Coordinates of C-alpha atoms and ligand atoms in Angstrom, one line a residue:
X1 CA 114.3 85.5 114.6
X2 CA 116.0 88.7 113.7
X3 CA 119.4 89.1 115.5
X4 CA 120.5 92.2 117.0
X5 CA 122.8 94.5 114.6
X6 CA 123.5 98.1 114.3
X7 CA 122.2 98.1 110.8
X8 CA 120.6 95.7 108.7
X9 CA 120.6 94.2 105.0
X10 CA 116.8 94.9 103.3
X11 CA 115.5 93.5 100.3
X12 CA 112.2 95.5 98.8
X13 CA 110.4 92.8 96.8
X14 CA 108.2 94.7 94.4
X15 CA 110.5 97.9 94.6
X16 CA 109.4 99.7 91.4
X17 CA 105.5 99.2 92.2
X18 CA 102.9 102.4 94.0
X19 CA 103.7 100.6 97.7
X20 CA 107.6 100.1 96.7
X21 CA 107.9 103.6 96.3
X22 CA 106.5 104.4 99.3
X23 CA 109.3 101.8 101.0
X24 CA 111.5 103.6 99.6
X25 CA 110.8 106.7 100.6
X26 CA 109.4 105.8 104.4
X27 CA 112.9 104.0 105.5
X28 CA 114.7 106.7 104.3
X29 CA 112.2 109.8 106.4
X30 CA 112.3 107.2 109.4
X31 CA 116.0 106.5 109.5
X32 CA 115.4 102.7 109.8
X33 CA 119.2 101.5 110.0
X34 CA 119.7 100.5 106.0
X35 CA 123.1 98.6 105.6
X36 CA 122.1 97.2 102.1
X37 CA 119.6 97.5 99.9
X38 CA 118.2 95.2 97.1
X39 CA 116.0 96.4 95.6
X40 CA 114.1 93.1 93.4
X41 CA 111.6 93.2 90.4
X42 CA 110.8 91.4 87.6
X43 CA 111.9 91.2 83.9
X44 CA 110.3 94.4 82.9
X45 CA 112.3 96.1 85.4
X46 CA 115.3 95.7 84.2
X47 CA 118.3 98.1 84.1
X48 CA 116.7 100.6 86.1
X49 CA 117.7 102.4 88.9
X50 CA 115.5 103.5 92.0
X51 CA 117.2 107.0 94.4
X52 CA 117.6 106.1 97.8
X53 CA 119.4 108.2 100.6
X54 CA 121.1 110.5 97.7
X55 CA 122.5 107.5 95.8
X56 CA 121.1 105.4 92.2
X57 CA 120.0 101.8 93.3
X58 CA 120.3 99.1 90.5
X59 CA 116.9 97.2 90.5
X60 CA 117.8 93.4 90.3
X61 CA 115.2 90.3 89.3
X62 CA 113.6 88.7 91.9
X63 CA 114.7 85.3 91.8
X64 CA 115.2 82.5 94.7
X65 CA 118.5 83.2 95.4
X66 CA 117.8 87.2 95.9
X67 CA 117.6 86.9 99.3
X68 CA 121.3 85.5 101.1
X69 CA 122.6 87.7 103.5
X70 CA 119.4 89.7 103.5
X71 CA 117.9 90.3 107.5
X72 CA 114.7 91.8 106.7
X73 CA 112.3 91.5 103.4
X74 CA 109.7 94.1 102.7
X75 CA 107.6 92.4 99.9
X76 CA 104.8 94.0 97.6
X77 CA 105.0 92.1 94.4
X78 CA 101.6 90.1 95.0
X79 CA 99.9 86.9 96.2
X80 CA 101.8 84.5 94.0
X81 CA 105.2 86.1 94.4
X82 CA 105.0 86.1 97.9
X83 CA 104.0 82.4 97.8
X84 CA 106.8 81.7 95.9
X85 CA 109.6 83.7 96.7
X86 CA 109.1 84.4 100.9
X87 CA 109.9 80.1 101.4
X88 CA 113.2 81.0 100.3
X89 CA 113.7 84.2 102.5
X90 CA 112.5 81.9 104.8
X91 CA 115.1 79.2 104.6
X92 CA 118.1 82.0 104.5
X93 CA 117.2 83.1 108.0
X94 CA 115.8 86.4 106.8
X95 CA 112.3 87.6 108.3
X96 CA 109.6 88.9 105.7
X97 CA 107.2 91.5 106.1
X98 CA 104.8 90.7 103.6
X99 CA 102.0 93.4 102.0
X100 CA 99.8 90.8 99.9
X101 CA 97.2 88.6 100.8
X102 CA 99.0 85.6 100.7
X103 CA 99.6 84.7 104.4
X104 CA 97.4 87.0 106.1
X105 CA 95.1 84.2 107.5
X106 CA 97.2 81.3 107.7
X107 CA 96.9 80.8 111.5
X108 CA 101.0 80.4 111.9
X109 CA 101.1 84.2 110.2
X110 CA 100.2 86.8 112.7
X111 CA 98.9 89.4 110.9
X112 CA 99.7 93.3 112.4
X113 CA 98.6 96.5 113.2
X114 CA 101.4 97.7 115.7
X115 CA 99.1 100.5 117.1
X116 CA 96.6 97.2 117.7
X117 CA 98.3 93.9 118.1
X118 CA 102.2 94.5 118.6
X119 CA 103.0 91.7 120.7
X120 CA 101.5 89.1 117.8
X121 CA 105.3 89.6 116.3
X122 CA 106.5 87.4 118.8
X123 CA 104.6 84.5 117.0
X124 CA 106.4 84.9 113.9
X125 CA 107.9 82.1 111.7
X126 CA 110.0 83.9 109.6
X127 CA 107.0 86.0 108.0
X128 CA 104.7 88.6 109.4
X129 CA 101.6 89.3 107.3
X130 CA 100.9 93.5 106.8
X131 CA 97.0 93.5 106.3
X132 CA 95.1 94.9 103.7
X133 CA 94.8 98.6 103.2
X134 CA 91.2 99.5 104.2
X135 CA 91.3 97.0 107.3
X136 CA 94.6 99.0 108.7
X137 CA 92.6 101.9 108.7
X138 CA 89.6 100.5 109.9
X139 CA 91.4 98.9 113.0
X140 CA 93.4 101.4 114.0
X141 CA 90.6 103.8 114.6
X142 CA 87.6 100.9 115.6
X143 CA 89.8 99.0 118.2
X144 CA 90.3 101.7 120.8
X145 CA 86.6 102.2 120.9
X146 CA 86.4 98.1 121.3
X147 CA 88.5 98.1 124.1
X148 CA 86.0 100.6 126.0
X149 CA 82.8 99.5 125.0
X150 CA 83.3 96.1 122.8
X151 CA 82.0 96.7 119.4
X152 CA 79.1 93.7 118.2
X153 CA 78.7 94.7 115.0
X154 CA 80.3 96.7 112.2
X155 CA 78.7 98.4 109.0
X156 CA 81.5 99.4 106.9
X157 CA 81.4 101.0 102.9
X158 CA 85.0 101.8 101.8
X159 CA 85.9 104.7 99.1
X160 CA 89.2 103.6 98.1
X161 CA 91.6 105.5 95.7
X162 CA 93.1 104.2 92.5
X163 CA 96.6 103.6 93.9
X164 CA 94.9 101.2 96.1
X165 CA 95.4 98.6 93.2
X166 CA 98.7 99.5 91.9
X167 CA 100.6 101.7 89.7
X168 CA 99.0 100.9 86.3
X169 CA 95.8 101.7 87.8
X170 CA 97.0 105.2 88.8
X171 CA 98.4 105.8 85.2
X172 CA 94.8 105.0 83.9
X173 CA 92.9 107.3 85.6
X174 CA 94.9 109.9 84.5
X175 CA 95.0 109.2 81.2
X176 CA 91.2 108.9 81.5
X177 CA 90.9 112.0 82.8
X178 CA 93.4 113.8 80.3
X179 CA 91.3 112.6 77.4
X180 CA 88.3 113.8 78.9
X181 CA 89.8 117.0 79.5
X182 CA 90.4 117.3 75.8
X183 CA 86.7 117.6 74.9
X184 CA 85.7 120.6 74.4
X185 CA 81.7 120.4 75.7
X186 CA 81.7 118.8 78.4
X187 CA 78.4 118.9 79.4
X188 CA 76.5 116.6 76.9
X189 CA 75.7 113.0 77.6
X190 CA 78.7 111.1 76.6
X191 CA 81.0 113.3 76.5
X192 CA 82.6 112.1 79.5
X193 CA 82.9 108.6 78.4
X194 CA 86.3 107.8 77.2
X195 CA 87.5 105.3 74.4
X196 CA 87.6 101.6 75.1
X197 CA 91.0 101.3 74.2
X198 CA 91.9 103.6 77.5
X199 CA 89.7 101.3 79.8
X200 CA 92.3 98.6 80.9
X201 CA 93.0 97.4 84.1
X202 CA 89.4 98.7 86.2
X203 CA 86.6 96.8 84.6
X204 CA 85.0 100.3 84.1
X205 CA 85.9 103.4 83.2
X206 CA 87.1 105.2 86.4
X207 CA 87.3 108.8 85.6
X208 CA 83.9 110.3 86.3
X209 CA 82.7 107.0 87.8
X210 CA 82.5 105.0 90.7
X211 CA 82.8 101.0 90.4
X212 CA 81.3 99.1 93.1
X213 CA 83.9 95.9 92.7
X214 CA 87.2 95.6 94.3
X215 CA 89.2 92.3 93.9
X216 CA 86.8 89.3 92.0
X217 CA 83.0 88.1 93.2
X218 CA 82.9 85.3 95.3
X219 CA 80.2 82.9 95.8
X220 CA 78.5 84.8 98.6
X221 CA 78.3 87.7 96.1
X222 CA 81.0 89.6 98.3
X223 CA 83.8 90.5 97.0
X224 CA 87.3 89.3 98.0
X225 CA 88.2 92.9 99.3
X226 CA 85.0 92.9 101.0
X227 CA 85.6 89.5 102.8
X228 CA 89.2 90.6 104.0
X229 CA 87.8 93.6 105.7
X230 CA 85.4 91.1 107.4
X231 CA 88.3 88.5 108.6
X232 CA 91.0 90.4 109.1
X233 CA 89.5 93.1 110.8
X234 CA 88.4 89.7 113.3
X235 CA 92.1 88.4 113.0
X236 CA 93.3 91.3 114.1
X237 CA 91.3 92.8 117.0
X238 CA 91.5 89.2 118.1
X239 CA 87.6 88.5 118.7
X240 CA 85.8 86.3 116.1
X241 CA 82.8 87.0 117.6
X242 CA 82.3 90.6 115.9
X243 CA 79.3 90.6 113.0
X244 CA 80.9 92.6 110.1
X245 CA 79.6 93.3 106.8
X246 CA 81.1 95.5 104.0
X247 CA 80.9 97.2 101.1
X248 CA 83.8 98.2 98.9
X249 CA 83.9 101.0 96.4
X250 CA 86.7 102.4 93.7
X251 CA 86.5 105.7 93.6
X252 CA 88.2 108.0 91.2
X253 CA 90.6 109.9 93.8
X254 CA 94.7 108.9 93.3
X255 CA 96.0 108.4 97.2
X256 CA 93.8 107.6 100.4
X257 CA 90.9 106.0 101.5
X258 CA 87.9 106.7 102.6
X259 CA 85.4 104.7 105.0
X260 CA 81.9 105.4 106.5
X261 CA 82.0 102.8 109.3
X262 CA 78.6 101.8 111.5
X263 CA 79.5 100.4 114.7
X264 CA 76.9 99.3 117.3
X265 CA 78.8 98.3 121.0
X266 CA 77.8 96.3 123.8
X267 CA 78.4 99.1 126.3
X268 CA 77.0 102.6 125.5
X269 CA 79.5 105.5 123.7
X270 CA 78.6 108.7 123.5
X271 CA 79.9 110.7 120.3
X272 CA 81.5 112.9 123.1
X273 CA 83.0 109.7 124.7
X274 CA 84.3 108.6 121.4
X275 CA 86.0 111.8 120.4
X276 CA 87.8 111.8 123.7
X277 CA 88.9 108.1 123.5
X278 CA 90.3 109.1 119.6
X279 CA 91.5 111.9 120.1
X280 CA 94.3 110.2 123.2
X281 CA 94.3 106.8 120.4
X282 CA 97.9 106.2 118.8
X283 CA 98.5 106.8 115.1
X284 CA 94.4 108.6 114.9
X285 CA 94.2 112.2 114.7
X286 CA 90.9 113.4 115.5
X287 CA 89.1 115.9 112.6
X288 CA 85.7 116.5 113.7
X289 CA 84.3 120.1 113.6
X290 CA 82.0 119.8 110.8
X291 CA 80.1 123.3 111.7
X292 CA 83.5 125.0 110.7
X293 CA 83.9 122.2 107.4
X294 CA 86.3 120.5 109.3
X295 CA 86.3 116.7 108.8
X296 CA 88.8 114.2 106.7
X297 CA 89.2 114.3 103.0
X298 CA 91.4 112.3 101.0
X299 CA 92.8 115.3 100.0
X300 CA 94.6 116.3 103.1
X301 CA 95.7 112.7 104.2
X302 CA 97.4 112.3 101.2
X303 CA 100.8 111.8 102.2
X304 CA 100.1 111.6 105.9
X305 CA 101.3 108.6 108.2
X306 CA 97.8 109.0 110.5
X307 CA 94.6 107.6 110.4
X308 CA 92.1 111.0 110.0
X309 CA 88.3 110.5 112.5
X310 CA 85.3 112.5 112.2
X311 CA 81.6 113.0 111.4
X312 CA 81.6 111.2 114.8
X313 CA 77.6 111.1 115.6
X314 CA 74.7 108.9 117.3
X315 CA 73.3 106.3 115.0
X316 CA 69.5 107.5 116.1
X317 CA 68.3 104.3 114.3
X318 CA 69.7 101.7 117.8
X319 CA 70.6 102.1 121.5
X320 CA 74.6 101.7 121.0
X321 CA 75.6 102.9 117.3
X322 CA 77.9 105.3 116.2
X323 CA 79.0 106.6 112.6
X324 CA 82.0 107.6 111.9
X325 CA 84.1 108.9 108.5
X326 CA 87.7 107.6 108.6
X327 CA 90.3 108.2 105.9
X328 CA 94.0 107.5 105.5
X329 CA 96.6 107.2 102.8
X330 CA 96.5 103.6 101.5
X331 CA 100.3 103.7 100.3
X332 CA 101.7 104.7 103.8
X333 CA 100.0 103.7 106.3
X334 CA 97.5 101.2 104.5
X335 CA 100.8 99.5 102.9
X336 CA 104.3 100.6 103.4
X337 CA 104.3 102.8 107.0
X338 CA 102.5 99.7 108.8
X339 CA 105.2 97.3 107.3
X340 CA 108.1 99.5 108.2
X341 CA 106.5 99.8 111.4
X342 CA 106.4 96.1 111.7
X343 CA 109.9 95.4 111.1
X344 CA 110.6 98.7 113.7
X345 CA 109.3 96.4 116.2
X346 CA 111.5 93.1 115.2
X347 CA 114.2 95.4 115.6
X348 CA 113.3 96.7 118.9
X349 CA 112.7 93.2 120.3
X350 CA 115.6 91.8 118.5
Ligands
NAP1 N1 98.5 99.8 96.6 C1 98.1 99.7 97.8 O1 97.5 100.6 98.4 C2 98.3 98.4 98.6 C3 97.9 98.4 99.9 C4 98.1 97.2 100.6 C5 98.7 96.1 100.0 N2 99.0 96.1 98.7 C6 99.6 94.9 98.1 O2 101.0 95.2 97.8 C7 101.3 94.5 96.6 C8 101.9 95.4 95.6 O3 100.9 96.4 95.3 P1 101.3 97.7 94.4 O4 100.1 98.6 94.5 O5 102.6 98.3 94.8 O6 101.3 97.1 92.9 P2 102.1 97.6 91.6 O7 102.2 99.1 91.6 O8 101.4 97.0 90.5 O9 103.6 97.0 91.8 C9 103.8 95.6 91.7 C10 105.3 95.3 92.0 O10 105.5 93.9 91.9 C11 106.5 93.6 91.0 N3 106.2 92.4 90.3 C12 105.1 92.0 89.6 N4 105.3 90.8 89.1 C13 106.5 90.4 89.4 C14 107.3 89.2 89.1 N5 106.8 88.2 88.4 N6 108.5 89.1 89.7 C15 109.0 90.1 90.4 N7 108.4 91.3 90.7 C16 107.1 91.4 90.2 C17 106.5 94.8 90.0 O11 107.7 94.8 89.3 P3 107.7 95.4 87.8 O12 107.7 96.9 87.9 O13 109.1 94.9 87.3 O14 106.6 94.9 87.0 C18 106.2 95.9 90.9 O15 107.4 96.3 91.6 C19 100.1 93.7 96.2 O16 100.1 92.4 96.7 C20 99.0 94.5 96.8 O17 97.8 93.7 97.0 C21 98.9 97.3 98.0

């Protein structure tokens, strides 16, 4: 449990990664009472120094001992560093917010979406699981419309940006696009295609492209990023009984993602209903006016904290369906704004 303080000791695990940025930045625009700061990475992170509230950070290595006299962890260094590292925040008392998949559906972790499930911190153990980015989005603009009309099933095909998987992969679709950039015609076939030796950490070439794999296959041909949408989304809205299926797609934009989500509800909502539900729902701003060219784009949430709703219409095909287009940035509040927010409530009930 956190105790009460004025101010408290953070650690950001992961601090020079695309989400450790954001952490950065976020607890310094929210004024979330910093006393320390470690800021932990690995090896290849060494010597540098990350600004935060005017002054150079040293970035230390992440090792079991980072963590004494730390209150609150913030961790985005992936699966198997959180699964290594959070036992021993554990053990020193401090409580871990964590962004990767490692404890999201172990039943002793709740997992969070303050704007959905706030009171699930009380549960905590010493870690709270942040979910993945494209179900934060998802839930924050699908659960007010459950608790009206209780959504049965959900269609959902993601468009997620490159910094969705990390800063490397940002790099690389810039240096894609660079290269192509370079050639002079671009118009013939092939011309577009870049070398090999620039296609790295997507299996594909990105730039110009779209690559329908996020995460590995699994044996049901999903993918895992597919598959987390499906059980966290249930996790989290707290009703297992909710058919999901999903579809998720890399798309070559750099911050924010986008999601055309099919719901069909027990109860009938009109479009009308459903603007007027979203447009009162916390953390959802309502863009729907598509007459005047007025709906979300990656583009403009880029560097928002909200989730963005529109293209709100019937789903002629059954009795209770509704479409609707939601995008938000994956690096606030698909990562580091719903974390932050997470430890803004410890602190509250602390
Ligand atoms: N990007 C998103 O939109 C998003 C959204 C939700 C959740 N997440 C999750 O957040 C985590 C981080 O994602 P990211 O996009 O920020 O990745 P990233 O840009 O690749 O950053 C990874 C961070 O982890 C650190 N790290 C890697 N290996 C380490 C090790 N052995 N010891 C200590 N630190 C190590 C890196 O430090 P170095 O710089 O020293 O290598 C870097 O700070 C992942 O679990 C990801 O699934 C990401």
């Amino acid at each position: 449990m956190l105790k009460k303080k004025d101010k408290y000791n953070v650690a950001i695990m992961g601090a020079t990664g695309a989400v450790g940025g954001k952490f950065l930045s976020i607890l310094e625009e929210r004024n979330f009472p910093v006393k320390e700061l470690r800021l932990l990475a690995s090896e290849r992170s060494k010597g540098k120094k990350l600004k935060f509230a005017g002054k150079k950070c040293p970035v230390e290595i992440l090792t079991h001992r980072s963590f004494r006299g730390i209150d609150i962890v913030l961790s985005s260094a992936g699966a198997a560093r959180s699964l290594e590292f959070l036992p021993s925040a554990v053990k020193t008392g401090a409580v871990s917010v964590d962004n990767s998949s490692a404890f999201r559906m172990d039943k002793d972790v709740p997992l969070v979406v303050p704007e959905v499930n706030p009171h699930e911190i009380e549960k905590h153990k010493g870690i709270i699981a942040n979910p993945n980015c494209s179900t934060i989005q998802a839930v924050v603009a699908l659960y007010p419309l459950h608790k009206k009309a209780k959504i049965k099933r959900i269609v959902a095909s993601t468009y997620q940006s490159v910094s969705g998987a990390g800063q490397k992969n940002i790099l690389e679709l810039e240096r894609q696009e660079e290269a192509i950039n370079k050639v002079v015609d671009n118009w013939t076939i092939g011309s577009h295609t870049v070398d090999k030796f620039l296609v790295k950490e997507f299996p594909h070439q990105i730039a110009f492209n779209l690559i329908p794999q996020i995460d590995v296959f699994l044996d049901n041909a999903y993918t895992k990023e597919e598959m987390k949408l499906v059980h966290e989304t249930r996790k989290i809205m707290g009703d297992e009984a909710i058919k999901i299926t999903s579809t998720c797609i890399r798309v070559p934009v750099f911050f924010a993602h986008s999601e055309s989500i099919n719901i069909e509800t027990e109860k009938k909502l009109t479009p009308e209903e459903a603007r007027k539900i979203l447009s009162k729902a916390p953390g959802v701003v309502l863009v729907d006016d598509p007459k005047k060219h007025k709906y979300p784009m990656p583009l403009n949430a880029e560097g928002k904290n909200e989730v963005f709703v529109g293209r709100i219409r019937e789903d002629e095909s059954i009795e209770n369906g509704l479409n609707l287009w939601v995008v938000s940035d994956n690096l606030r509040k698909g990562a580091a704004l719903n974390a932050i927010q997470i430890a803004e409530l410890l602190i509250k009930h602390a």
